[in-house]
mmCIF file of C-alpha atoms and ligand atoms in Angstrom:
data_model
loop_
_atom_site.group_PDB
_atom_site.id
_atom_site.type_symbol
_atom_site.label_atom_id
_atom_site.label_comp_id
_atom_site.label_asym_id
_atom_site.label_seq_id
_atom_site.Cartn_x
_atom_site.Cartn_y
_atom_site.Cartn_z
ATOM 1 C CA MET A 1 10.633 -19.001 6.263
ATOM 2 C CA ALA A 2 8.140 -17.885 3.652
ATOM 3 C CA LYS A 3 8.289 -18.892 -0.012
ATOM 4 C CA ASN A 4 6.254 -15.986 -1.176
ATOM 5 C CA ILE A 5 4.833 -12.986 0.640
ATOM 6 C CA ALA A 6 1.997 -10.577 -0.071
ATOM 7 C CA ILE A 7 2.182 -7.036 1.286
ATOM 8 C CA ILE A 8 -1.235 -5.405 1.642
ATOM 9 C CA GLY A 9 -2.184 -1.932 2.849
ATOM 10 C CA ALA A 10 -4.418 -2.288 5.908
ATOM 11 C CA GLN A 11 -5.702 1.292 6.154
ATOM 12 C CA PHE A 12 -6.278 3.986 3.492
ATOM 13 C CA GLY A 13 -2.982 3.702 1.610
ATOM 14 C CA ASP A 14 0.353 5.411 2.193
ATOM 15 C CA GLU A 15 1.246 2.971 4.969
ATOM 16 C CA GLY A 16 4.821 2.682 3.749
ATOM 17 C CA LYS A 17 4.493 -0.276 1.385
ATOM 18 C CA GLY A 18 7.256 1.019 -0.905
ATOM 19 C CA LYS A 19 9.900 0.975 1.793
ATOM 20 C CA ILE A 20 8.908 -2.440 3.119
ATOM 21 C CA ILE A 21 8.741 -4.002 -0.346
ATOM 22 C CA ASP A 22 12.175 -2.524 -1.013
ATOM 23 C CA VAL A 23 13.573 -4.087 2.184
ATOM 24 C CA LEU A 24 12.004 -7.481 1.449
ATOM 25 C CA SER A 25 12.975 -7.417 -2.240
ATOM 26 C CA GLU A 26 16.577 -7.888 -1.267
ATOM 27 C CA LYS A 27 15.831 -11.569 -0.646
ATOM 28 C CA ALA A 28 13.087 -11.992 -3.251
ATOM 29 C CA ASP A 29 13.568 -13.129 -6.831
ATOM 30 C CA VAL A 30 10.415 -11.546 -8.233
ATOM 31 C CA VAL A 31 8.257 -8.545 -7.249
ATOM 32 C CA ALA A 32 4.773 -8.471 -8.786
ATOM 33 C CA ARG A 33 2.078 -5.787 -8.792
ATOM 34 C CA PHE A 34 -1.485 -6.986 -9.220
ATOM 35 C CA ASN A 35 -3.765 -3.918 -8.980
ATOM 36 C CA GLY A 36 -4.063 -0.191 -9.504
ATOM 37 C CA GLY A 37 -1.975 2.047 -11.704
ATOM 38 C CA ASN A 38 -0.034 5.253 -11.356
ATOM 39 C CA ASN A 39 -2.429 6.456 -8.654
ATOM 40 C CA ALA A 40 0.029 4.715 -6.316
ATOM 41 C CA GLY A 41 3.171 6.420 -5.090
ATOM 42 C CA HIS A 42 5.662 4.152 -3.403
ATOM 43 C CA THR A 43 8.435 6.142 -1.798
ATOM 44 C CA LEU A 44 11.835 4.529 -1.301
ATOM 45 C CA VAL A 45 14.858 6.069 0.355
ATOM 46 C CA VAL A 46 18.140 4.422 -0.525
ATOM 47 C CA ASN A 47 21.486 5.978 0.470
ATOM 48 C CA ASN A 48 19.565 9.117 1.429
ATOM 49 C CA LYS A 49 18.190 9.418 -2.102
ATOM 50 C CA LYS A 50 14.402 9.518 -2.475
ATOM 51 C CA THR A 51 12.750 7.696 -5.390
ATOM 52 C CA ILE A 52 8.987 7.613 -5.922
ATOM 53 C CA LEU A 53 7.637 4.791 -8.070
ATOM 54 C CA HIS A 54 4.088 5.011 -9.399
ATOM 55 C CA ILE A 55 3.621 1.988 -11.607
ATOM 56 C CA ILE A 56 6.899 0.048 -11.667
ATOM 57 C CA PRO A 57 7.243 -2.480 -8.803
ATOM 58 C CA SER A 58 9.532 -1.406 -5.979
ATOM 59 C CA GLY A 59 11.998 -4.256 -6.643
ATOM 60 C CA ILE A 60 13.419 -2.326 -9.589
ATOM 61 C CA LEU A 61 16.046 -0.656 -7.410
ATOM 62 C CA HIS A 62 17.656 -4.015 -6.629
ATOM 63 C CA LYS A 63 19.883 -5.525 -9.276
ATOM 64 C CA GLY A 64 18.841 -8.884 -10.706
ATOM 65 C CA LYS A 65 15.200 -8.869 -9.532
ATOM 66 C CA ILE A 66 12.361 -9.487 -11.944
ATOM 67 C CA ASN A 67 9.513 -6.979 -11.695
ATOM 68 C CA ILE A 68 6.096 -7.892 -13.034
ATOM 69 C CA ILE A 69 3.145 -5.581 -13.725
ATOM 70 C CA GLY A 70 0.186 -7.966 -13.725
ATOM 71 C CA ASN A 71 -3.039 -8.158 -15.694
ATOM 72 C CA GLY A 72 -5.055 -6.602 -12.834
ATOM 73 C CA THR A 73 -3.338 -3.242 -13.256
ATOM 74 C CA VAL A 74 -4.080 -0.306 -15.548
ATOM 75 C CA ILE A 75 -1.125 1.249 -17.343
ATOM 76 C CA ASP A 76 -0.594 4.749 -18.650
ATOM 77 C CA PRO A 77 2.057 4.187 -21.364
ATOM 78 C CA VAL A 78 3.220 7.818 -21.276
ATOM 79 C CA VAL A 79 3.787 7.717 -17.505
ATOM 80 C CA LEU A 80 5.444 4.303 -17.689
ATOM 81 C CA GLN A 81 7.891 5.431 -20.357
ATOM 82 C CA LYS A 82 8.786 8.530 -18.331
ATOM 83 C CA GLU A 83 9.255 6.487 -15.145
ATOM 84 C CA ILE A 84 11.642 4.161 -16.976
ATOM 85 C CA LYS A 85 13.599 7.089 -18.446
ATOM 86 C CA ASP A 86 13.819 8.770 -15.018
ATOM 87 C CA LEU A 87 15.098 5.555 -13.433
ATOM 88 C CA GLU A 88 17.683 5.181 -16.166
ATOM 89 C CA SER A 89 18.914 8.721 -15.723
ATOM 90 C CA ALA A 90 19.306 7.916 -12.010
ATOM 91 C CA GLY A 91 21.524 4.974 -13.005
ATOM 92 C CA VAL A 92 18.926 2.173 -12.631
ATOM 93 C CA LYS A 93 18.920 -0.144 -15.630
ATOM 94 C CA VAL A 94 15.439 -1.120 -16.841
ATOM 95 C CA ASP A 95 15.054 -3.629 -19.679
ATOM 96 C CA SER A 96 12.944 -6.577 -20.763
ATOM 97 C CA LYS A 97 14.831 -8.817 -18.325
ATOM 98 C CA ASN A 98 13.931 -6.944 -15.151
ATOM 99 C CA LEU A 99 10.546 -5.485 -16.142
ATOM 100 C CA ILE A 100 7.717 -7.548 -17.601
ATOM 101 C CA ILE A 101 4.209 -6.299 -18.322
ATOM 102 C CA SER A 102 1.104 -8.419 -18.727
ATOM 103 C CA GLN A 103 -0.467 -8.493 -22.145
ATOM 104 C CA ASN A 104 -3.872 -8.521 -20.442
ATOM 105 C CA ALA A 105 -3.387 -5.348 -18.393
ATOM 106 C CA HIS A 106 -5.531 -2.456 -19.584
ATOM 107 C CA VAL A 107 -4.287 0.820 -21.002
ATOM 108 C CA ILE A 108 -5.191 4.231 -19.552
ATOM 109 C CA LEU A 109 -6.007 6.471 -22.501
ATOM 110 C CA PRO A 110 -5.954 10.305 -22.575
ATOM 111 C CA GLY A 111 -9.781 10.304 -22.648
ATOM 112 C CA ASN A 112 -9.827 8.326 -19.357
ATOM 113 C CA ILE A 113 -7.651 10.965 -17.721
ATOM 114 C CA SER A 114 -9.761 13.918 -18.863
ATOM 115 C CA GLU A 115 -12.925 12.126 -17.719
ATOM 116 C CA ASP A 116 -11.375 11.429 -14.291
ATOM 117 C CA LYS A 117 -10.332 15.076 -13.947
ATOM 118 C CA LYS A 118 -13.883 16.124 -14.796
ATOM 119 C CA THR A 119 -15.816 13.670 -12.614
ATOM 120 C CA GLY A 120 -13.431 12.442 -9.889
ATOM 121 C CA GLY A 121 -13.630 15.578 -7.722
ATOM 122 C CA LYS A 122 -16.316 14.388 -5.336
ATOM 123 C CA ILE A 123 -14.305 11.272 -4.491
ATOM 124 C CA GLY A 124 -11.019 13.170 -4.503
ATOM 125 C CA THR A 125 -9.371 10.827 -7.012
ATOM 126 C CA THR A 126 -5.765 11.216 -8.050
ATOM 127 C CA GLY A 127 -6.973 12.298 -11.518
ATOM 128 C CA ARG A 128 -4.858 9.676 -13.255
ATOM 129 C CA GLY A 129 -7.701 8.058 -15.211
ATOM 130 C CA ILE A 130 -7.858 4.962 -13.012
ATOM 131 C CA GLY A 131 -11.643 4.796 -12.531
ATOM 132 C CA PRO A 132 -12.571 5.420 -16.183
ATOM 133 C CA ALA A 133 -9.982 2.853 -17.393
ATOM 134 C CA TYR A 134 -11.356 0.141 -15.067
ATOM 135 C CA ALA A 135 -14.915 1.146 -15.975
ATOM 136 C CA ALA A 136 -14.102 0.667 -19.670
ATOM 137 C CA LYS A 137 -12.587 -2.738 -18.842
ATOM 138 C CA ALA A 138 -15.754 -3.821 -17.023
ATOM 139 C CA ASN A 139 -17.858 -2.389 -19.828
ATOM 140 C CA ARG A 140 -15.817 -4.390 -22.380
ATOM 141 C CA THR A 141 -14.829 -1.256 -24.258
ATOM 142 C CA GLY A 142 -11.301 -1.053 -22.781
ATOM 143 C CA LEU A 143 -7.998 -1.512 -24.563
ATOM 144 C CA ARG A 144 -5.661 -4.325 -23.459
ATOM 145 C CA VAL A 145 -1.910 -3.905 -23.681
ATOM 146 C CA ILE A 146 -1.704 -6.734 -26.247
ATOM 147 C CA ASP A 147 -4.099 -4.862 -28.541
ATOM 148 C CA TYR A 148 -2.507 -1.475 -27.883
ATOM 149 C CA ILE A 149 1.004 -2.558 -28.928
ATOM 150 C CA ASN A 150 -0.294 -3.557 -32.380
ATOM 151 C CA ASN A 151 -0.044 0.081 -33.370
ATOM 152 C CA ASN A 152 3.420 1.375 -34.018
ATOM 153 C CA LYS A 153 3.163 4.777 -32.403
ATOM 154 C CA GLU A 154 6.008 5.853 -30.107
ATOM 155 C CA HIS A 155 4.639 4.716 -26.729
ATOM 156 C CA ALA A 156 3.164 1.462 -28.061
ATOM 157 C CA HIS A 157 6.421 0.641 -29.796
ATOM 158 C CA PHE A 158 8.400 1.339 -26.602
ATOM 159 C CA LEU A 159 6.020 -0.743 -24.444
ATOM 160 C CA LYS A 160 6.154 -3.764 -26.759
ATOM 161 C CA GLN A 161 9.568 -5.014 -25.608
ATOM 162 C CA PHE A 162 8.268 -5.567 -22.030
ATOM 163 C CA VAL A 163 5.026 -7.411 -22.842
ATOM 164 C CA LYS A 164 4.509 -11.128 -22.104
ATOM 165 C CA ASP A 165 2.000 -13.680 -20.807
ATOM 166 C CA THR A 166 2.839 -12.953 -17.168
ATOM 167 C CA SER A 167 0.493 -15.608 -15.715
ATOM 168 C CA LEU A 168 2.451 -18.317 -17.509
ATOM 169 C CA LEU A 169 5.700 -16.780 -16.365
ATOM 170 C CA ILE A 170 4.758 -16.324 -12.714
ATOM 171 C CA ASN A 171 3.357 -19.855 -12.404
ATOM 172 C CA ASP A 172 6.648 -21.159 -13.828
ATOM 173 C CA PHE A 173 8.503 -19.100 -11.223
ATOM 174 C CA LEU A 174 6.328 -20.602 -8.482
ATOM 175 C CA ASP A 175 6.981 -24.108 -9.824
ATOM 176 C CA ASP A 176 10.701 -23.349 -9.695
ATOM 177 C CA ASN A 177 10.411 -22.280 -6.024
ATOM 178 C CA LYS A 178 11.396 -18.708 -6.770
ATOM 179 C CA LYS A 179 10.678 -16.249 -3.964
ATOM 180 C CA ILE A 180 7.893 -13.896 -4.998
ATOM 181 C CA LEU A 181 6.777 -10.701 -3.339
ATOM 182 C CA PHE A 182 3.227 -9.595 -4.196
ATOM 183 C CA GLU A 183 3.135 -5.807 -3.975
ATOM 184 C CA GLY A 184 -0.285 -4.400 -3.163
ATOM 185 C CA ALA A 185 -1.169 -0.834 -4.144
ATOM 186 C CA GLN A 186 -3.754 1.344 -2.385
ATOM 187 C CA ALA A 187 -5.289 -0.469 0.571
ATOM 188 C CA THR A 188 -8.101 -2.448 2.168
ATOM 189 C CA LEU A 189 -10.260 0.573 3.044
ATOM 190 C CA LEU A 190 -9.904 1.847 -0.548
ATOM 191 C CA ASP A 191 -10.873 -1.547 -2.024
ATOM 192 C CA LEU A 192 -13.758 -1.378 -4.486
ATOM 193 C CA ASP A 193 -15.713 -4.089 -2.622
ATOM 194 C CA HIS A 194 -14.493 -3.842 0.958
ATOM 195 C CA GLY A 195 -13.665 -0.159 1.329
ATOM 196 C CA THR A 196 -15.769 2.875 2.209
ATOM 197 C CA TYR A 197 -17.664 2.879 -1.128
ATOM 198 C CA PRO A 198 -18.011 5.139 -3.076
ATOM 199 C CA PHE A 199 -14.907 6.787 -1.563
ATOM 200 C CA VAL A 200 -12.629 4.047 -2.847
ATOM 201 C CA THR A 201 -10.381 3.294 -5.781
ATOM 202 C CA SER A 202 -11.685 1.300 -8.734
ATOM 203 C CA SER A 203 -9.743 -1.924 -8.191
ATOM 204 C CA ASN A 204 -9.603 -4.634 -5.554
ATOM 205 C CA ALA A 205 -6.646 -3.849 -3.350
ATOM 206 C CA THR A 206 -7.105 -6.775 -0.951
ATOM 207 C CA ALA A 207 -5.367 -10.164 -0.906
ATOM 208 C CA GLY A 208 -8.056 -11.829 -3.030
ATOM 209 C CA ALA A 209 -6.984 -9.642 -5.949
ATOM 210 C CA ILE A 210 -3.551 -11.280 -6.081
ATOM 211 C CA CYS A 211 -5.074 -14.337 -7.759
ATOM 212 C CA THR A 212 -7.208 -12.509 -10.301
ATOM 213 C CA GLY A 213 -4.655 -9.753 -10.848
ATOM 214 C CA LEU A 214 -1.823 -12.126 -11.689
ATOM 215 C CA GLY A 215 -3.473 -15.348 -12.831
ATOM 216 C CA ILE A 216 -2.398 -17.678 -10.014
ATOM 217 C CA GLY A 217 -4.409 -19.998 -7.776
ATOM 218 C CA PRO A 218 -5.190 -19.078 -4.135
ATOM 219 C CA LYS A 219 -3.231 -21.999 -2.725
ATOM 220 C CA ARG A 220 -0.006 -20.561 -4.124
ATOM 221 C CA ILE A 221 0.032 -17.602 -1.732
ATOM 222 C CA ASP A 222 2.120 -18.389 1.300
ATOM 223 C CA LYS A 223 2.135 -15.429 3.736
ATOM 224 C CA VAL A 224 -0.133 -12.398 3.718
ATOM 225 C CA ILE A 225 1.223 -9.460 5.675
ATOM 226 C CA GLY A 226 -0.623 -6.226 6.357
ATOM 227 C CA ILE A 227 0.979 -2.815 6.619
ATOM 228 C CA VAL A 228 -0.353 -0.344 9.170
ATOM 229 C CA LYS A 229 0.880 3.028 10.193
ATOM 230 C CA ALA A 230 1.259 3.542 13.958
ATOM 231 C CA TYR A 231 -1.495 6.146 13.488
ATOM 232 C CA ILE A 232 -3.749 6.616 10.436
ATOM 233 C CA THR A 233 -3.921 8.839 7.352
ATOM 234 C CA ARG A 234 -6.198 9.322 4.392
ATOM 235 C CA VAL A 235 -5.928 11.349 1.169
ATOM 236 C CA GLY A 236 -9.048 12.419 -0.666
ATOM 237 C CA GLU A 237 -12.642 12.450 0.505
ATOM 238 C CA GLY A 238 -14.478 9.930 2.689
ATOM 239 C CA ILE A 239 -14.867 8.991 6.310
ATOM 240 C CA LEU A 240 -11.947 8.909 8.767
ATOM 241 C CA PRO A 241 -13.503 8.253 12.189
ATOM 242 C CA THR A 242 -10.421 9.125 14.283
ATOM 243 C CA GLU A 243 -9.467 12.249 12.293
ATOM 244 C CA LEU A 244 -7.513 14.906 14.193
ATOM 245 C CA GLU A 245 -8.376 18.451 13.259
ATOM 246 C CA GLY A 246 -6.725 21.776 14.080
ATOM 247 C CA GLU A 247 -3.319 22.111 15.661
ATOM 248 C CA GLU A 248 -3.077 18.530 16.873
ATOM 249 C CA GLY A 249 -3.671 17.302 13.327
ATOM 250 C CA ASP A 250 -1.267 19.845 11.805
ATOM 251 C CA ASN A 251 1.491 18.805 14.211
ATOM 252 C CA LEU A 252 1.157 15.113 13.425
ATOM 253 C CA ARG A 253 0.913 15.799 9.663
ATOM 254 C CA ASN A 254 4.070 17.901 9.702
ATOM 255 C CA LYS A 255 5.987 15.505 11.930
ATOM 256 C CA GLY A 256 5.041 12.532 9.764
ATOM 257 C CA LYS A 257 5.570 14.517 6.516
ATOM 258 C CA GLU A 258 2.088 13.455 5.533
ATOM 259 C CA PHE A 259 1.770 14.940 2.068
ATOM 260 C CA GLY A 260 0.735 12.756 -0.883
ATOM 261 C CA SER A 261 3.612 11.293 -2.897
ATOM 262 C CA THR A 262 1.508 11.214 -6.081
ATOM 263 C CA THR A 263 -0.468 14.457 -5.844
ATOM 264 C CA GLY A 264 1.287 16.396 -3.046
ATOM 265 C CA ARG A 265 -2.038 16.836 -1.249
ATOM 266 C CA PRO A 266 -1.913 17.152 2.575
ATOM 267 C CA ARG A 267 -3.017 13.847 4.089
ATOM 268 C CA ARG A 268 -5.704 13.840 6.739
ATOM 269 C CA VAL A 269 -4.342 12.296 9.952
ATOM 270 C CA GLY A 270 -5.814 10.554 12.978
ATOM 271 C CA TRP A 271 -5.244 8.165 15.883
ATOM 272 C CA PHE A 272 -4.759 4.439 15.348
ATOM 273 C CA ASP A 273 -8.103 2.775 14.700
ATOM 274 C CA ALA A 274 -8.060 -0.795 16.001
ATOM 275 C CA LEU A 275 -11.431 -1.581 14.398
ATOM 276 C CA ILE A 276 -9.953 -0.870 10.976
ATOM 277 C CA ALA A 277 -6.879 -2.983 11.729
ATOM 278 C CA LYS A 278 -9.059 -5.896 12.891
ATOM 279 C CA TYR A 279 -11.314 -5.547 9.841
ATOM 280 C CA SER A 280 -8.355 -5.601 7.449
ATOM 281 C CA ALA A 281 -6.936 -8.651 9.189
ATOM 282 C CA ARG A 282 -10.259 -10.412 8.575
ATOM 283 C CA ILE A 283 -10.690 -9.400 4.928
ATOM 284 C CA ASN A 284 -7.130 -10.345 4.004
ATOM 285 C CA GLY A 285 -6.372 -13.156 6.470
ATOM 286 C CA PHE A 286 -3.160 -11.522 7.685
ATOM 287 C CA ASP A 287 -0.462 -13.781 9.097
ATOM 288 C CA SER A 288 1.091 -10.718 10.725
ATOM 289 C CA VAL A 289 1.296 -6.954 10.391
ATOM 290 C CA ILE A 290 4.111 -4.482 9.871
ATOM 291 C CA ILE A 291 3.853 -1.260 11.892
ATOM 292 C CA THR A 292 5.372 1.758 10.180
ATOM 293 C CA LYS A 293 6.271 5.287 11.272
ATOM 294 C CA LEU A 294 6.400 4.471 14.995
ATOM 295 C CA ASP A 295 9.170 7.100 15.276
ATOM 296 C CA VAL A 296 6.695 9.838 14.318
ATOM 297 C CA LEU A 297 4.845 9.325 17.630
ATOM 298 C CA SER A 298 7.958 9.955 19.765
ATOM 299 C CA GLY A 299 7.625 13.006 21.998
ATOM 300 C CA LEU A 300 3.859 12.880 22.495
ATOM 301 C CA ASP A 301 2.750 12.776 26.163
ATOM 302 C CA LYS A 302 -0.283 10.604 25.551
ATOM 303 C CA LEU A 303 -1.393 8.442 22.646
ATOM 304 C CA LYS A 304 -4.921 7.422 21.856
ATOM 305 C CA ILE A 305 -6.105 4.154 20.347
ATOM 306 C CA CYS A 306 -9.648 3.803 19.050
ATOM 307 C CA THR A 307 -11.224 0.650 20.502
ATOM 308 C CA GLY A 308 -14.859 1.137 19.463
ATOM 309 C CA TYR A 309 -17.402 3.539 17.965
ATOM 310 C CA LYS A 310 -20.368 4.954 19.839
ATOM 311 C CA HIS A 311 -23.420 5.207 17.590
ATOM 312 C CA ASN A 312 -26.574 6.554 19.227
ATOM 313 C CA ASP A 313 -26.639 4.429 22.376
ATOM 314 C CA LYS A 314 -24.841 1.480 20.901
ATOM 315 C CA ILE A 315 -21.167 0.567 21.138
ATOM 316 C CA ILE A 316 -19.808 -0.833 17.890
ATOM 317 C CA LYS A 317 -16.811 -3.141 18.090
ATOM 318 C CA ASN A 318 -16.539 -4.215 14.442
ATOM 319 C CA PHE A 319 -15.821 -1.855 11.554
ATOM 320 C CA THR A 320 -18.755 -1.348 9.210
ATOM 321 C CA THR A 321 -18.943 -0.092 5.621
ATOM 322 C CA ASP A 322 -22.305 1.544 6.409
ATOM 323 C CA LEU A 323 -21.370 5.182 5.864
ATOM 324 C CA LYS A 324 -24.500 6.408 7.669
ATOM 325 C CA ILE A 325 -23.205 4.788 10.857
ATOM 326 C CA LEU A 326 -19.597 5.856 10.321
ATOM 327 C CA GLU A 327 -20.555 9.469 9.664
ATOM 328 C CA ASN A 328 -22.550 9.658 12.869
ATOM 329 C CA CYS A 329 -20.395 7.769 15.290
ATOM 330 C CA GLU A 330 -17.967 8.919 17.910
ATOM 331 C CA PRO A 331 -14.699 7.073 18.463
ATOM 332 C CA ILE A 332 -14.098 5.533 21.878
ATOM 333 C CA TYR A 333 -10.482 5.958 22.896
ATOM 334 C CA GLU A 334 -8.104 4.230 25.233
ATOM 335 C CA GLU A 335 -5.294 6.526 26.323
ATOM 336 C CA VAL A 336 -1.767 5.252 26.842
ATOM 337 C CA ASP A 337 1.471 6.957 27.880
ATOM 338 C CA GLY A 338 3.860 8.080 25.179
ATOM 339 C CA TRP A 339 7.682 8.100 25.126
ATOM 340 C CA LYS A 340 10.171 10.928 24.748
ATOM 341 C CA GLU A 341 13.181 9.150 23.234
ATOM 342 C CA ASP A 342 14.195 9.326 19.574
ATOM 343 C CA ILE A 343 13.753 5.734 18.413
ATOM 344 C CA SER A 344 14.843 6.183 14.804
ATOM 345 C CA LYS A 345 18.210 4.495 15.314
ATOM 346 C CA ILE A 346 17.026 1.549 17.389
ATOM 347 C CA GLU A 347 17.766 -1.823 15.784
ATOM 348 C CA ASN A 348 16.355 -4.287 18.347
ATOM 349 C CA TYR A 349 12.866 -4.546 19.742
ATOM 350 C CA ASN A 350 14.209 -4.887 23.298
ATOM 351 C CA ASP A 351 15.904 -1.498 23.075
ATOM 352 C CA LEU A 352 12.629 0.341 22.416
ATOM 353 C CA PRO A 353 11.317 2.463 25.329
ATOM 354 C CA ASP A 354 8.932 0.514 27.582
ATOM 355 C CA ASN A 355 5.968 2.680 26.622
ATOM 356 C CA ALA A 356 6.627 2.093 22.912
ATOM 357 C CA LYS A 357 6.637 -1.672 23.578
ATOM 358 C CA LYS A 358 3.416 -1.351 25.576
ATOM 359 C CA TYR A 359 1.813 0.603 22.708
ATOM 360 C CA LEU A 360 2.820 -2.087 20.193
ATOM 361 C CA LYS A 361 1.525 -4.873 22.471
ATOM 362 C CA ARG A 362 -1.805 -3.101 22.755
ATOM 363 C CA LEU A 363 -2.058 -2.734 18.967
ATOM 364 C CA GLU A 364 -1.394 -6.473 18.641
ATOM 365 C CA GLU A 365 -4.042 -7.358 21.223
ATOM 366 C CA LEU A 366 -6.686 -5.082 19.778
ATOM 367 C CA SER A 367 -6.157 -5.978 16.139
ATOM 368 C CA GLY A 368 -5.701 -9.677 16.881
ATOM 369 C CA VAL A 369 -2.564 -10.044 14.733
ATOM 370 C CA LYS A 370 1.100 -10.403 15.632
ATOM 371 C CA ILE A 371 3.624 -7.777 14.534
ATOM 372 C CA SER A 372 6.435 -9.023 12.276
ATOM 373 C CA ILE A 373 8.313 -5.769 11.594
ATOM 374 C CA VAL A 374 8.421 -2.308 13.177
ATOM 375 C CA SER A 375 9.666 0.498 10.940
ATOM 376 C CA VAL A 376 11.245 3.488 12.711
ATOM 377 C CA GLY A 377 12.211 5.666 9.726
ATOM 378 C CA PRO A 378 12.241 5.798 5.943
ATOM 379 C CA GLY A 379 15.676 4.176 5.442
ATOM 380 C CA ARG A 380 16.210 0.471 4.733
ATOM 381 C CA GLU A 381 18.255 0.138 7.912
ATOM 382 C CA GLN A 382 15.505 1.595 10.121
ATOM 383 C CA THR A 383 13.683 -1.714 10.246
ATOM 384 C CA ILE A 384 13.236 -3.841 13.386
ATOM 385 C CA ILE A 385 12.451 -7.493 12.647
ATOM 386 C CA LEU A 386 10.305 -9.377 15.182
ATOM 387 C CA ARG A 387 9.048 -12.478 13.389
ATOM 388 C CA LYS A 388 11.527 -13.995 10.965
ATOM 389 C CA GLU A 389 9.207 -16.930 10.276
ATOM 390 C CA ASP A 390 6.825 -14.720 8.291
ATOM 391 C CA LEU A 391 9.603 -13.304 6.109
ATOM 392 C CA PHE A 392 12.086 -14.553 3.521
HETATM 393 P P1 LIG B 401 -8.259 6.922 -7.701
HETATM 394 O O1 LIG B 401 -7.590 5.648 -7.327
HETATM 395 O O2 LIG B 401 -7.336 7.905 -8.362
HETATM 396 O O3 LIG B 401 -9.520 6.693 -8.478
HETATM 397 O O4 LIG B 401 -8.715 7.648 -6.338
HETATM 398 C C1 LIG B 401 -9.720 7.103 -5.484
HETATM 399 C C2 LIG B 401 -9.383 7.332 -4.026
HETATM 400 O O5 LIG B 401 -8.262 6.525 -3.666
HETATM 401 C C3 LIG B 401 -8.980 8.765 -3.672
HETATM 402 O O6 LIG B 401 -9.434 9.054 -2.371
HETATM 403 C C4 LIG B 401 -7.459 8.725 -3.696
HETATM 404 O O7 LIG B 401 -6.883 9.718 -2.885
HETATM 405 C C5 LIG B 401 -7.215 7.338 -3.141
HETATM 406 N N1 LIG B 401 -5.956 6.744 -3.575
HETATM 407 C C6 LIG B 401 -5.685 6.171 -4.776
HETATM 408 N N2 LIG B 401 -4.444 5.685 -4.803
HETATM 409 C C7 LIG B 401 -3.919 5.916 -3.594
HETATM 410 C C8 LIG B 401 -2.666 5.594 -2.985
HETATM 411 O O8 LIG B 401 -1.777 4.959 -3.567
HETATM 412 N N3 LIG B 401 -2.494 6.012 -1.694
HETATM 413 C C9 LIG B 401 -3.471 6.662 -1.010
HETATM 414 N N4 LIG B 401 -4.643 6.962 -1.522
HETATM 415 C C10 LIG B 401 -4.869 6.598 -2.807
#
């Protein structure tokens, strides 16, 4: 059994972190976000009702959980206030007991948003002011939450009640053996250092950022679990080596409802890329991975898995951040048989069709990490657990 668990996106975001965090929060005491801002969109479906959270941790929908927004995040006070009001009108109580915001987080100001809208086009940013807010932080011209709430304007005044020294708090929780879930936003391939720069977000989205983004030591993280879709998607610009174009791509996008939860943009879709999965496992040191949206692949005759890239005459087996290589390589695929059955109501691994099990086994072998959960639909109950030892 794990004491605390980190959930990290292993591809380009939108892997289904919101749902998984929601499922795991049931047994957690604390859910903490350590990076990003309202560029994230974590979709949760509870009792057939869809809720999309952008900045508030996904544990908010469970009564009695403490949700922390750490110092590594950037916060738009207007968006935060609206998200809280929307939750309250949906019957979810949000107060200073279940939501705590770091005094050292930085504030996204209106000027950051207009700058992002003006300059973020070539990267395909979400236009939420994320890059300019982090740039101001690095440039030492940013505004911390603690400094922002010294003015008494409406949003600052509202924010004030939630603000604390969250590093002190979270270390106390760890000392008290509370179960903590570290909720990653964005993903490994969008990480500022390890992603496909410059087509990345402006924060570190990998496991290393948990320490800096919350103010805890590395030895306090117990299990690091990656989330991977059974195929791959990407929103915005940048390389996607296994991208499916035309009808094949449209079919998968529609079947998987692959439209951005923050911006509504159609997501680009492609086959599972084992090089990316293996790379993410290395960067983050995954103990296991969670495979999501396996149900979306039901009904396809054949599935393809990318096992290498061909570049000029060379075969590449390890993912590279050299965009010149990525832009000019051709994926090498292994083809496996698909399955026809609807798997969205299956509760046990053994009841999955043989070809679905074979597909999962192959993903494990190629990415070098065991699978701990398989998700077969958006609902909490559509979750098949394989490795209890990695979970709460
Ligand atoms: P930014 O984070 O708004 O600066 O956008 C930078 C890149 O990251 C763009 O390609 C966005 O589409 C992508 N991005 C940012 N947040 C998310 C997310 O939560 N899911 C998927 N893509 C994201």
